[in-house]
Short mmCIF file of C-alpha atoms in Angstrom, two decimals:
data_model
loop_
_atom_site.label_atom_id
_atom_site.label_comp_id
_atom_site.label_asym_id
_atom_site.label_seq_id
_atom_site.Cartn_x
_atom_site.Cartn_y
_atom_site.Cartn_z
CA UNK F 23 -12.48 13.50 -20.58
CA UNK F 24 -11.15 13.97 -17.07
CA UNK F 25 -13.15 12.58 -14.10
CA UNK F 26 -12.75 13.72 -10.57
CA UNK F 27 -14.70 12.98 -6.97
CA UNK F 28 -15.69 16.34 -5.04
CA UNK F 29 -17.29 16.86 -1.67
CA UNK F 30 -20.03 19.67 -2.48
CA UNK F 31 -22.40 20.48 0.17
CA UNK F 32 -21.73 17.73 2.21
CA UNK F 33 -21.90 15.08 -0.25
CA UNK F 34 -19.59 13.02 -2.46
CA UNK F 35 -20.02 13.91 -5.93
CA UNK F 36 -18.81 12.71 -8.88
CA UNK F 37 -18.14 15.14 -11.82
CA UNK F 38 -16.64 16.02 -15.42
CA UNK F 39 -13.85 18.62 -15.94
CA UNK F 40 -15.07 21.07 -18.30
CA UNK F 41 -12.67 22.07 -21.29
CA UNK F 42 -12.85 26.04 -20.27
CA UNK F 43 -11.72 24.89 -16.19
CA UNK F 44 -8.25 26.40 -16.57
CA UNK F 45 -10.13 29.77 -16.99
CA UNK F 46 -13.70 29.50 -15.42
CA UNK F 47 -12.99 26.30 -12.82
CA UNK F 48 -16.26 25.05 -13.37
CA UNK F 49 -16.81 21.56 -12.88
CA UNK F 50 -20.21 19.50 -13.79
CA UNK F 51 -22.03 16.89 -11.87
CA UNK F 52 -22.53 13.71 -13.27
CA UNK F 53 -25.46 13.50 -11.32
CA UNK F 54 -27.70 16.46 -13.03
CA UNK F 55 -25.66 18.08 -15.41
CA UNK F 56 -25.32 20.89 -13.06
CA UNK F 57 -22.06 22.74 -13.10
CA UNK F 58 -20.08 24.16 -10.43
CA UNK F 59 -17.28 26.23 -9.56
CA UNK F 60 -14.07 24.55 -7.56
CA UNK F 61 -14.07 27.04 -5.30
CA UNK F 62 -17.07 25.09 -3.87
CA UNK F 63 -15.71 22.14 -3.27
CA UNK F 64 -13.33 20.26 -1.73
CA UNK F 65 -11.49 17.58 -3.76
CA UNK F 66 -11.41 13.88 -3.55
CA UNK F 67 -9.44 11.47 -5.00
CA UNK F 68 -9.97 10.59 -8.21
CA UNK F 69 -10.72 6.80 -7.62
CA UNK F 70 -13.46 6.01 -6.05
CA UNK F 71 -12.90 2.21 -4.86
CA UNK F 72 -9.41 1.78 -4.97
CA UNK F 73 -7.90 -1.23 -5.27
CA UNK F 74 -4.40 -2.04 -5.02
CA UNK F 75 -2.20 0.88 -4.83
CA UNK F 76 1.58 -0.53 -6.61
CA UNK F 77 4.66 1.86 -6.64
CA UNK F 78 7.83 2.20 -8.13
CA UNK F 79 11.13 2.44 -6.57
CA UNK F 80 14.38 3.68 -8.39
CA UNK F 81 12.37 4.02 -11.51
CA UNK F 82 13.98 6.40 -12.71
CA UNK F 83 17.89 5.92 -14.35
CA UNK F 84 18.57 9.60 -12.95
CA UNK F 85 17.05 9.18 -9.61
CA UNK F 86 18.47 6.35 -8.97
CA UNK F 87 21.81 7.47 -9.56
CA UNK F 88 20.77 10.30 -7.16
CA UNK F 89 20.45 7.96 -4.28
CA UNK F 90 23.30 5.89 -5.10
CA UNK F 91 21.83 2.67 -6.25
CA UNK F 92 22.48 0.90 -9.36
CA UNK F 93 19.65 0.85 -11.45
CA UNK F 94 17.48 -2.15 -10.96
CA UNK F 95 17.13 -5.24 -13.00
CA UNK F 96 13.75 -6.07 -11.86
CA UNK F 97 11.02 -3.75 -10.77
CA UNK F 98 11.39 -2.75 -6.97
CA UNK F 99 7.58 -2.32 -6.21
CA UNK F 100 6.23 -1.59 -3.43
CA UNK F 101 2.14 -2.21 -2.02
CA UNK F 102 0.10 1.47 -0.41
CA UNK F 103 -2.69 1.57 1.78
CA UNK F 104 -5.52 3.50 0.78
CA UNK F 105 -5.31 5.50 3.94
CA UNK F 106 -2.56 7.32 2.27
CA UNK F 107 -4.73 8.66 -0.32
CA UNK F 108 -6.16 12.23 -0.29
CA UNK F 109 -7.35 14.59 -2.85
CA UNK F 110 -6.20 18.31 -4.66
CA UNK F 111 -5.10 20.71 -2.83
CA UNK F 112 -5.70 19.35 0.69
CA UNK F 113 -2.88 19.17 3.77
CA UNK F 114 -0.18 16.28 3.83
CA UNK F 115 1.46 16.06 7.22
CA UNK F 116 5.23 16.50 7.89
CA UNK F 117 5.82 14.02 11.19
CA UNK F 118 7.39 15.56 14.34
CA UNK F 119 10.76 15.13 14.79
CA UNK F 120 12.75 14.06 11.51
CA UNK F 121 15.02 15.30 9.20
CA UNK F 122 14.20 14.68 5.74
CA UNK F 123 10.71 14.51 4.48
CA UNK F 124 10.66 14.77 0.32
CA UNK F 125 7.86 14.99 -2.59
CA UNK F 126 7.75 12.43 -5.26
CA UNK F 127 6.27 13.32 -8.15
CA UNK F 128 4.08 10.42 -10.13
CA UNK F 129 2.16 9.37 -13.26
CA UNK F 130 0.11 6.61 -12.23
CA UNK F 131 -1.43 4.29 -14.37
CA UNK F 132 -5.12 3.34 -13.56
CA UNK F 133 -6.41 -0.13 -14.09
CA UNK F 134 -9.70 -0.09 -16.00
CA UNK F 135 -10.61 -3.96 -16.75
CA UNK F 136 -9.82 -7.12 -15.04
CA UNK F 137 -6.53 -9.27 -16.39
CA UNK F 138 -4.00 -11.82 -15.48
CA UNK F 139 -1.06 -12.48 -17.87
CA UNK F 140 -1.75 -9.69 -19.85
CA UNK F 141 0.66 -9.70 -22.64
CA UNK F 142 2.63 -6.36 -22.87
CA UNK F 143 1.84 -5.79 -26.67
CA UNK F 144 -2.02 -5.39 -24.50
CA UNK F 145 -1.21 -4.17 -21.70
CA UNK F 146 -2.85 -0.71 -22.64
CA UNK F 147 -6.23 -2.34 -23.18
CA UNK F 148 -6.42 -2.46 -19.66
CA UNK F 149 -5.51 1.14 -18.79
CA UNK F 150 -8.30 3.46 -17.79
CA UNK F 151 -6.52 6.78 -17.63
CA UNK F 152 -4.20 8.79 -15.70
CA UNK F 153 -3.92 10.98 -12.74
CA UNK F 154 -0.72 12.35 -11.00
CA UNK F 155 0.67 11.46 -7.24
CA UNK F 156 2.81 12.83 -4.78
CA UNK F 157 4.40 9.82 -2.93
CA UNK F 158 5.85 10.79 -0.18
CA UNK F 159 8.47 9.67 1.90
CA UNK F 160 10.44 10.14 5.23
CA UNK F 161 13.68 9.08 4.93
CA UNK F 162 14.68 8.85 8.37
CA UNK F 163 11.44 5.96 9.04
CA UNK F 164 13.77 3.97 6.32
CA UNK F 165 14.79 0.24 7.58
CA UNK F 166 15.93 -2.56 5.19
CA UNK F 167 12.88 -4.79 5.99
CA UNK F 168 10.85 -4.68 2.65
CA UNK F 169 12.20 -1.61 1.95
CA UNK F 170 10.74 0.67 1.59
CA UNK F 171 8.81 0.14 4.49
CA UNK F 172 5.13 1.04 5.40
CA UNK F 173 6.30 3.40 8.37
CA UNK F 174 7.61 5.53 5.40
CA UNK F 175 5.24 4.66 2.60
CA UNK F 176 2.24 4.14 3.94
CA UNK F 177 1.08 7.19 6.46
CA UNK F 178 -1.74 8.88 6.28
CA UNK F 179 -2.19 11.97 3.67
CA UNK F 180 1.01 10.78 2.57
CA UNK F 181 -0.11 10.07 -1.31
CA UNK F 182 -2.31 13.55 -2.66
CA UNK F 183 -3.76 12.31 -5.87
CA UNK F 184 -5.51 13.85 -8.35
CA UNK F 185 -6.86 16.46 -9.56
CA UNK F 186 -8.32 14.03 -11.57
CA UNK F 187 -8.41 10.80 -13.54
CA UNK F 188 -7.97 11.44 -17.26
CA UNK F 189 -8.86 9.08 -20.13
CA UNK F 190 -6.03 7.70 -21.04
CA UNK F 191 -6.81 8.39 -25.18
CA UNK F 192 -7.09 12.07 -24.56
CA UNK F 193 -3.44 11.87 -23.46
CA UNK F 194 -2.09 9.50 -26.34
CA UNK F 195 1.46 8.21 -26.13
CA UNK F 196 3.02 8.39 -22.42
CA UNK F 197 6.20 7.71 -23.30
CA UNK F 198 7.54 11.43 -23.19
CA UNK F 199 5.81 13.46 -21.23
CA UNK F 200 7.75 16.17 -18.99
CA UNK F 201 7.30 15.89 -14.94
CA UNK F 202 7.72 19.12 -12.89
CA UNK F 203 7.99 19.69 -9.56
CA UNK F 204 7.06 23.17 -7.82
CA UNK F 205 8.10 23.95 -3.82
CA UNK F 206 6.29 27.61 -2.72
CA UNK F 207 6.85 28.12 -6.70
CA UNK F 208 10.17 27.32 -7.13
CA UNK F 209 11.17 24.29 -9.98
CA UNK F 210 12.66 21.67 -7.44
CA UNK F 211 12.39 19.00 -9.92
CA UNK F 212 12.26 18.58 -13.75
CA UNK F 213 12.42 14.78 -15.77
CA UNK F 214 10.54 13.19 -18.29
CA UNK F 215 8.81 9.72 -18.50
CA UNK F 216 11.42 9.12 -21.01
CA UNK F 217 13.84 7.71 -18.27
CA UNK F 218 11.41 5.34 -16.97
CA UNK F 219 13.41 2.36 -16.77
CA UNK F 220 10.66 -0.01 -16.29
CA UNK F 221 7.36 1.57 -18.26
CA UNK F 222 3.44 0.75 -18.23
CA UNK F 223 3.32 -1.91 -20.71
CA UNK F 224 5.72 -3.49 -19.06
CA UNK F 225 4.56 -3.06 -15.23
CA UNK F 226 0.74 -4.34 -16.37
CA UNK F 227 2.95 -7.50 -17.78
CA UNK F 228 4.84 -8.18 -14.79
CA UNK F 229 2.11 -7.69 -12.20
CA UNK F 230 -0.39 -9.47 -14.06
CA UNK F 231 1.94 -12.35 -14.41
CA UNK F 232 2.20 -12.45 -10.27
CA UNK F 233 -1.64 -11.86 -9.73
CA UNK F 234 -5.12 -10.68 -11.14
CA UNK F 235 -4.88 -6.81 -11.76
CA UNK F 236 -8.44 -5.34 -11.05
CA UNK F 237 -10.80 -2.10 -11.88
CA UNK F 238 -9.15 0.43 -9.68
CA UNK F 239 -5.33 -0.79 -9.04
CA UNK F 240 -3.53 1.29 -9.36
CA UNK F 241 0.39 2.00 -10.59
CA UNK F 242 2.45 4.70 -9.32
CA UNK F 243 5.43 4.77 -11.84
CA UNK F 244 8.11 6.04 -9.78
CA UNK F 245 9.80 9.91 -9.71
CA UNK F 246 12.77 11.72 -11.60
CA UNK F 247 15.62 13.09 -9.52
CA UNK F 248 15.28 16.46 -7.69
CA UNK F 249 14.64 15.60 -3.83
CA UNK F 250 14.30 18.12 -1.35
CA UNK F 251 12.94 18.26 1.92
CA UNK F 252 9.47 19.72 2.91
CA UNK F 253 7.99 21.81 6.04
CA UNK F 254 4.82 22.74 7.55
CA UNK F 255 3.99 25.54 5.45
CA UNK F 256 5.09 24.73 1.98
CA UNK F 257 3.03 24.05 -0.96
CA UNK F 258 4.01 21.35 -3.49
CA UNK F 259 3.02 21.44 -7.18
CA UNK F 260 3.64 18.05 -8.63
CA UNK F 261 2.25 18.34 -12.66
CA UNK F 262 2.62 16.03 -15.37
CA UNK F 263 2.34 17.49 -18.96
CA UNK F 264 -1.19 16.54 -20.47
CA UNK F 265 -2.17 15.14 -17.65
CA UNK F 266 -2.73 17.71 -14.90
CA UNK F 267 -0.96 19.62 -11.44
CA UNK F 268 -1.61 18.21 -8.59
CA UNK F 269 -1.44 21.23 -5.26
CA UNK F 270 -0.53 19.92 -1.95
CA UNK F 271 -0.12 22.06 1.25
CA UNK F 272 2.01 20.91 4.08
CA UNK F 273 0.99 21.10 7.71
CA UNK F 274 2.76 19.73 10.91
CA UNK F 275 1.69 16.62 12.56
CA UNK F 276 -0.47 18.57 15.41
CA UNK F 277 -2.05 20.80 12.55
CA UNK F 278 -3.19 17.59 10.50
CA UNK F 279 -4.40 15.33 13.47
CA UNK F 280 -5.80 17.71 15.45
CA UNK F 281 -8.01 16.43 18.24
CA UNK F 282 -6.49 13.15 17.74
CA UNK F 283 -2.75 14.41 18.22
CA UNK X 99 -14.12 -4.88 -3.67
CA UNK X 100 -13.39 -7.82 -0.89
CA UNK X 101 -13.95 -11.14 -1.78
CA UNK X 102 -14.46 -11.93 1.84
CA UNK X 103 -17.07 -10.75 4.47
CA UNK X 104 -14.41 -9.85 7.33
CA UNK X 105 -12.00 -7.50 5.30
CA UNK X 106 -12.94 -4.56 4.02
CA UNK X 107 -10.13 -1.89 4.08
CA UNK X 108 -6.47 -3.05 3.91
CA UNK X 109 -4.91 -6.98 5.73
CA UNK X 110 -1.82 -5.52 7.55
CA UNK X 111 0.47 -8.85 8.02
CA UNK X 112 3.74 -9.03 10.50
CA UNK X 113 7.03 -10.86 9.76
CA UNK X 114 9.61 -11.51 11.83
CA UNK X 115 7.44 -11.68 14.64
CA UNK X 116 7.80 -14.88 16.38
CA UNK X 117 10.56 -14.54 19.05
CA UNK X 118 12.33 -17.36 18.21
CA UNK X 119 13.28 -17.06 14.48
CA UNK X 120 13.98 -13.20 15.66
CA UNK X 121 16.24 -14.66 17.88
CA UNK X 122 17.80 -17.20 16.04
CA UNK X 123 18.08 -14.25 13.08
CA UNK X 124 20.33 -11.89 14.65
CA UNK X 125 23.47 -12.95 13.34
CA UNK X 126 22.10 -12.47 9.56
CA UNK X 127 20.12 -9.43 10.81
CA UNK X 128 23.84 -7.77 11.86
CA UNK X 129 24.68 -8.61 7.77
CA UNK X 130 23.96 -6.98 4.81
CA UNK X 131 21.19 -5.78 3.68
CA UNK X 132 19.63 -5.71 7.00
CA UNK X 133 22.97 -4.15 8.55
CA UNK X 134 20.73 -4.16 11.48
CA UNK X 135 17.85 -5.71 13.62
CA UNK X 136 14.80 -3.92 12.63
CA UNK X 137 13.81 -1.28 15.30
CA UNK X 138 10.30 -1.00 14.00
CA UNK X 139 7.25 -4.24 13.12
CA UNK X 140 8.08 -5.36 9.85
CA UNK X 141 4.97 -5.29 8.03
CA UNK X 142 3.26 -6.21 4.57
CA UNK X 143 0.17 -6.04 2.92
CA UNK X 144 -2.19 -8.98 1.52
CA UNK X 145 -3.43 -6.76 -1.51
CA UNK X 146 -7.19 -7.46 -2.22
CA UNK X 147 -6.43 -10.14 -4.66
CA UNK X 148 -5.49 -11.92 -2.18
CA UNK X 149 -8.49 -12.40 -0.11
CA UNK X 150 -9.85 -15.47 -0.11
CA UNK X 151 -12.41 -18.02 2.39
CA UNK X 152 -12.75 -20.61 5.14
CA UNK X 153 -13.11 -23.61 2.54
CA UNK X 154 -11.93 -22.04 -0.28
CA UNK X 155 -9.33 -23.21 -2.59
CA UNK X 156 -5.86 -21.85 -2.68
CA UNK X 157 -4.35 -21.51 -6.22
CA UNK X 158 -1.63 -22.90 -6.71
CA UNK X 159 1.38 -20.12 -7.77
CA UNK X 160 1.64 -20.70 -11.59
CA UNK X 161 5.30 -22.41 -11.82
CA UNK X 162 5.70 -22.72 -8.59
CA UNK X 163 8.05 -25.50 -7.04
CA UNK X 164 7.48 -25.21 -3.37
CA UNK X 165 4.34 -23.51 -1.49
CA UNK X 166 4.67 -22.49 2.23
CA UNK X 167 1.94 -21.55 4.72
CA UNK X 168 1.89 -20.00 8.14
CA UNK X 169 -1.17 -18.71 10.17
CA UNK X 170 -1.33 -15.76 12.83
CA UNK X 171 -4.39 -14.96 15.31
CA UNK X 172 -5.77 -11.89 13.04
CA UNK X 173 -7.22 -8.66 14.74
CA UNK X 174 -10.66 -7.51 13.28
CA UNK X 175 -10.94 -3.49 13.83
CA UNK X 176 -14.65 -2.34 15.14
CA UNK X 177 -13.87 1.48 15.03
CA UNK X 178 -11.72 3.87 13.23
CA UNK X 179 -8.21 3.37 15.03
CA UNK X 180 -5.79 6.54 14.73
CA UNK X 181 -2.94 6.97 17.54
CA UNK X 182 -4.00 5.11 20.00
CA UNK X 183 -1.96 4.02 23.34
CA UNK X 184 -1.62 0.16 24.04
CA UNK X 185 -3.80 0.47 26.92
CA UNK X 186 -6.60 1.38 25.10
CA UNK X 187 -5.47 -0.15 21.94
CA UNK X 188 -8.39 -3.31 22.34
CA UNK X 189 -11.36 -1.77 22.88
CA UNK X 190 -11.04 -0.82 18.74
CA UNK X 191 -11.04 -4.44 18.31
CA UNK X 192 -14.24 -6.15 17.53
CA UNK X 193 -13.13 -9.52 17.36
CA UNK X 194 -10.47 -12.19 16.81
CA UNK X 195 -10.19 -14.91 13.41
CA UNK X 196 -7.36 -16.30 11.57
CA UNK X 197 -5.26 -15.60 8.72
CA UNK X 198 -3.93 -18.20 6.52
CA UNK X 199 -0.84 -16.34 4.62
CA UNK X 200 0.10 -18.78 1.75
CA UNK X 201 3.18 -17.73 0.00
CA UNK X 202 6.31 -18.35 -1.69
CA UNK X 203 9.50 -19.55 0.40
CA UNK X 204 10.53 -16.45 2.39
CA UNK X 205 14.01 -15.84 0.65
CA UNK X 206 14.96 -12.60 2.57
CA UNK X 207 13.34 -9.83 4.09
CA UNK X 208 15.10 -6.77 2.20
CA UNK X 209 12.55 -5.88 -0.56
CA UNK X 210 9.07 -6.28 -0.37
CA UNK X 211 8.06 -9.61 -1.65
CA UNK X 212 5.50 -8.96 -4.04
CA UNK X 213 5.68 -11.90 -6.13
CA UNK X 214 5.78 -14.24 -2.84
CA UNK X 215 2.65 -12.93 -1.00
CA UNK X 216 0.53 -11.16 -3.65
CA UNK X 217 -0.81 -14.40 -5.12
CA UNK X 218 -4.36 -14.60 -5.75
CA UNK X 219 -6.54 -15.95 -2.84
CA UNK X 220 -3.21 -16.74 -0.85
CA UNK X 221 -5.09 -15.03 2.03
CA UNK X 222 -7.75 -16.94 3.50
CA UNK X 223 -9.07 -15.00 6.39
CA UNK X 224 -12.09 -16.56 8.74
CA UNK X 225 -14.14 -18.25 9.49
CA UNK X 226 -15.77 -16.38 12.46
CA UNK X 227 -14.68 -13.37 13.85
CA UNK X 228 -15.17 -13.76 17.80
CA UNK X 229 -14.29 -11.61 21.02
CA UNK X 230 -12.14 -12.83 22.98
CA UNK X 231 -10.91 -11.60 26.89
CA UNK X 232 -7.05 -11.86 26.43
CA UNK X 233 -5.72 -12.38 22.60
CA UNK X 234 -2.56 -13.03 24.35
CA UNK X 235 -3.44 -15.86 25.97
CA UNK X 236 -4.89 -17.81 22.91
CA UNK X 237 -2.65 -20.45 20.56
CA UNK X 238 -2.76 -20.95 17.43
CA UNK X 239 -2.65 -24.04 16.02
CA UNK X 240 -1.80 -25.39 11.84
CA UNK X 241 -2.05 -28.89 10.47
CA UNK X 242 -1.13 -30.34 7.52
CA UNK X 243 -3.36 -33.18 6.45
CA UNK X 244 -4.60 -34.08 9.51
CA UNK X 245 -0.62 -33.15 11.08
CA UNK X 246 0.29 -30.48 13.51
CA UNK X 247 3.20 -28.57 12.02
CA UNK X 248 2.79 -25.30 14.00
CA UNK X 249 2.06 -24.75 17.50
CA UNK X 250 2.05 -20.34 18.44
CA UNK X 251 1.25 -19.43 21.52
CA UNK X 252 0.72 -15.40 20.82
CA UNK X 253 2.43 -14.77 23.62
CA UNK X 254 5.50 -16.07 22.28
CA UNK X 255 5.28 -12.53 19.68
CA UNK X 256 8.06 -10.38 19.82
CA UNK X 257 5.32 -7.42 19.65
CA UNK X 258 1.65 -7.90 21.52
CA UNK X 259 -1.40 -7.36 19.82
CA UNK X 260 -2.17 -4.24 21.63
CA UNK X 261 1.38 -2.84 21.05
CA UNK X 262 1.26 -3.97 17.41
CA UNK X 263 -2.26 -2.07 17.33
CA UNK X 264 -0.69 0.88 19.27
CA UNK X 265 2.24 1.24 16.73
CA UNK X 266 0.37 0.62 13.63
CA UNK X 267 -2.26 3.12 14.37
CA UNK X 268 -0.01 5.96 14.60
CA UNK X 269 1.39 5.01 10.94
CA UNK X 270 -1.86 4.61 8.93
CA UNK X 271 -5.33 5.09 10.89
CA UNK X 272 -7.22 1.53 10.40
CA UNK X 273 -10.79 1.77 9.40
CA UNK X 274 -13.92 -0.53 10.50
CA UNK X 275 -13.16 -3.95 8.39
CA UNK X 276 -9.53 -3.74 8.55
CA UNK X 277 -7.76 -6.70 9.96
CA UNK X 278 -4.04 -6.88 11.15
CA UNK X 279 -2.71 -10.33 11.18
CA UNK X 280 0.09 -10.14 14.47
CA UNK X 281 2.46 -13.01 13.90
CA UNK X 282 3.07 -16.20 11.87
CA UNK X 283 5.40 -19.16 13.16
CA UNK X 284 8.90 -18.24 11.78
CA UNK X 285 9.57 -21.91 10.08
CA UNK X 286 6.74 -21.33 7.69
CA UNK X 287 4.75 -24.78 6.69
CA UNK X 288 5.90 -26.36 3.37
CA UNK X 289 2.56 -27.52 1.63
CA UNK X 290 2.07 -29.78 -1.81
CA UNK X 291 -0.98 -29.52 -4.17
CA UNK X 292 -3.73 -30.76 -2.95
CA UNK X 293 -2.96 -30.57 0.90
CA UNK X 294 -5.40 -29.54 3.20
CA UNK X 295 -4.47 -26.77 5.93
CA UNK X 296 -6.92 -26.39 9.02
CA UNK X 297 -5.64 -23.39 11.70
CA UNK X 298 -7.40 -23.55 14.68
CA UNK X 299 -7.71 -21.41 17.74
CA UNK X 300 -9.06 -23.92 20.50
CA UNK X 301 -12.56 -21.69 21.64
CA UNK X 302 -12.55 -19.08 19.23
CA UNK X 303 -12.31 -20.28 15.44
CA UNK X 304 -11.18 -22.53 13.09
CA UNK X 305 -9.86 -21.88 9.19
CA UNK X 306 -9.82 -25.18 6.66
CA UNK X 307 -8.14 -24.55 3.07
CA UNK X 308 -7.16 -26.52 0.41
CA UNK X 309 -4.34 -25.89 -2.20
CA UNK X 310 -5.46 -26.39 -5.95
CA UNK X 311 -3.46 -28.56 -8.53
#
C-alpha cells in the first residue's frame, strides 16, 4: 500500500493511493473512506513526524568517481533538518547568486520500529517502506568543515520527498531497482541501486550500532552519477522503479520566500 | 518525538567557535582537508536521540575509551525565524538555557562526526529556559565533580548570538522549540564514568548530569 499526507481544504489529511491513481489520480482519506482526486490537493511529505533525517555521500561507485573521490571505506553520512523537507510537486528554491545548484536523486529507507544494534541479517525488520528524495545541493556553499555542510544540505525546500511512503513488501527486493532522473523531460541521470556501495541492511547496522534508530528516521541512500545544474524554471523528475516519481519545480530565491525575501 | 520539554524541532550546535582554539587552529586550518579557515559557522546537529535532561544520566558510548564534554549558552526560538538581520535577530528568542554536548574526542573537523555526537542522550539541554537582557554578557561555567574545568565568557565567540541567529536563519528557517547552542569551550572536558557535570550560568540556569557506567 502506499501512504501519503495531503493538504485538502485546508487541512492535513492522511490518505491511501488507490491502485487505478496512474489513470484516475484518486486518492482516499483515511479518515472516511472518501476518495479524492490530486488535483485537489496539495502534497505533503510522506512522514508525518520525522525523525532523524541520515544521508549518504559518495554512495554510489559511479558517482563517486564522477566527483573525483575514491570510493569510501566507511559510510560518509551526513544529519538533515526537517526544514528541508517538502512534498510532490511543490517549488524548491535555487539561491541567488551561485553557480552550480544539482538534483540528487534518492531511495530512502524509512524506519518503522525502534532498534539499537540491529544485526544486519534484521535489519529489514525495522524498515517501514520507501519513498524517493531529491537532495539537493549547492556546490559553491561547499567548505571542508563536516562536509558536507548544513549551508549546502540543509536549506529550506531543499529535500522534495514523496509522493509517498510505500510498504516496503509491496516493493520486495531493493537491491536492483533502476533510478532516473528527468530535467524539463530530458534523462539527466540513469543508475541502479545495484552500485550502492554501502546498502540498507548495512546502513540500519551501522547506525544502530552508534545510536537508537526510531519510528520515522529516516535514510537517504545516496545518488548515481549524472549531475547537472538547475534554474528557476525547471522541473525535476526524480523516480525510482516500483517505488514512485517524485515532481519538483524550481523557483528563484525571491519567488520561494516571497514576503520574507 | 523530544524527549525533553525545551526542544522540539531540530538542536543546531557550533564548533569552532571559541576564539581562542580558532585562533590557535589556523595553522592546521591552512592544511589539508580544511585547505582553508572556514568562511561560514561550522555547524552540527544533536539528532533527537540525543536529547536528554537536567539530572538525567548520560550513557556511556558502548566501547568507548575516553568521553569529553563541553557546554554552550543555548538559544531557545519563540517564533518562526526565516532571514532575519542581527539587529532584530533577538526578539525571536524566547529565552536562554544550556546545552551539555557529550561526545567523543573531537578528532578533526572534515566529515561530520556522526558516531562522536549522535550518541543517545549525549545532549542534555535545560533546566530552565530564562530571558535574559544581553546573552553576550553572560558566562558559562562547567565543573567536573565539584571542579571548574571551563570558564566561557560568550563574548569570547568568534560569532555572536544574534549574528549566529542572523546567519542561520537565512539557511534553514527555525521553528518555535528549536534551540541553537552558540559555542562550546574549544579544549573540550575529558569526563570518566560516573562523573558528575554541573554547567551553570550565574542568574539564569544551571544543568547537572551524570555519566552512566
Amino acid at each position: 500500500m502506499k501512504h501519503a499526507r495531503v493538504l485538502f481544504n485546508g487541512s492535513e489529511l492522511d490518505v491511501t493511493v488507490e491502485d487505478s491513481f496512474a489513470e484516475t489520480g484518486l486518492l482516499k482519506s483515511k479518515t472516511d473512506g472518501q476518495l479524492i482526486n490530486e488535483t485537489d490537493v496539495t502534497w505533503l511529505s510522506p512522514i508525518k513526524e520525522p525523525g532523524t533525517i541520515f544521508a549518504l555521500g559518495l554512495n554510489y561507485a559511479d558517482h563517486a568517481a564522477e566527483l573525483a573521490f575514491e570510493p569510501p571505506k566507511e559510510p560518509l553520512v551526513f544529519l538533515k533538518g526537517a526544514n528541508t523537507l517538502t512534498g510532490h510537486k511543490q517549488n524548491a528554491y535555487r539561491p541567488d547568486n551561485i553557480k552550480f545548484q544539482h538534483y540528487e536523486c534518492e531511495l530512502v529507507a524509512v524506519i518503522g520500529k525502534e532498534g539499537k544494534n540491529i544485526a544486519r541479517e534484521d535489519a529489514m525488520d525495522y524498515i517501514a517502506g520507501y519513498t524517493v528524495c531529491n537532495d539537493f545541493a549547492i556546490r559553491d556553499y561547499l567548505e571542508n568543515y563536516y562536509r558536507p555542510n548544513l549551508r549546502v544540505k540543509s536549506r529550506d525546500s531543499l529535500c522534495p520527498i514523496g509522493p509517498w511512503l510505500i510498504d516496503k513488501d509491496d516493493v520486495g527486493d531493493i537491491s536492483n531497482l533502476k533510478l532516473t532522473t528527468h530535467v524539463n523531460g530530458e534523462l539527466t541521470q540513469e543508475g541502479t541501486t545495484a552500485d550502492i556501495i554501502f546498502d540498507v541492511p548495512f546502513l540500519v547496522e551501522y547506525l544502530s550500532k552508534i545510536m537508537t534508530l526510531k519510528p520515522g528516521d529516516m535514510i537517504a541512500t545516496g545518488t548515481p552519477k549524472g549531475l547537472k545544474d538547475m534554474q528557476p524554471g525547471d522541473t525535476v523528475v526524480c523516480e525510482i522503479e516500483k517505488v514512485g516519481a517524485l515532481v519538483t519545480n524550481i523557483v528563484s530565491e525571491q519567488e520561494f520566500y516571497g514576503d520574507k525575501y | 518525538m523530544s524527549n525533553n520539554p525545551i526542544v522540539k524541532g531540530k538542536l543546531v550546535c557550533v564548533a569552532l567557535n571559541d576564539s581562542e582554539q580558532f585562533n590557535a587552529m589556523q595553522a592546521e586550518f591552512a592544511e589539508a582537508p580544511y585547505k582553508g579557515a572556514p568562511t561560514q559557522p561550522v555547524l552540527y546537529f544533536k539528532p533527537h536521540n540525543t536529547w536528554s535532561t537536567d539530572g538525567a544520566v548520560v550513557e556511556w558510548a558502548d566501547g568507548a575509551d575516553s568521553m569529553v564534554v563541553g557546554a554552550s549558552l543555548a538559544v531557545v526560538f519563540g517564533k518562526e525565524c526565516c532571514r532575519v538581520s542581527q539587529a532584530e535577530a533577538l526578539d525571536y528568542v524566547e529565552g536562554y538555557t544550556l546545552v551539555h554536548d557529550f561526545s567523543l574526542v573531537e578528532q578533526n573537523y572534515y566529515r561530520p562526526d556522526i558516531k562522536g555526537k549522535c550518541l543517545d542522550t549525549s545532549a542534555p539541554i535545560g533546566a530552565a529556559v530564562v530571558a535574559v537582557e544581553d546573552p553576550q554578557a553572560l558566562t558559562v561555567v562547567t565543573s567536573v565533580n565539584g571542579t571548574v574545568v571551563n570558564e566561557t565568557p560568550v563574548s569570547q565567540l568568534v560569532r555572536g548570538v544574534a549574528e549566529l541567529i542572523s546567519t542561520i536563519s537565512y539557511i534553514m528557517t527555525l521553528q518555535p522549540g528549536d534551540v541553537i547552542a552558540v559555542g562550546f569551550p574549544g579544549q573540550r572536558a575529558p569526563v570518566a564514568k560516573g562523573d558528575k557535570v554541573c554547567s551553570v550560568i550565574a542568574g539564569v540556569t544551571e544543568l547537572n548530569n551524570t555519566l552512566g557506567e
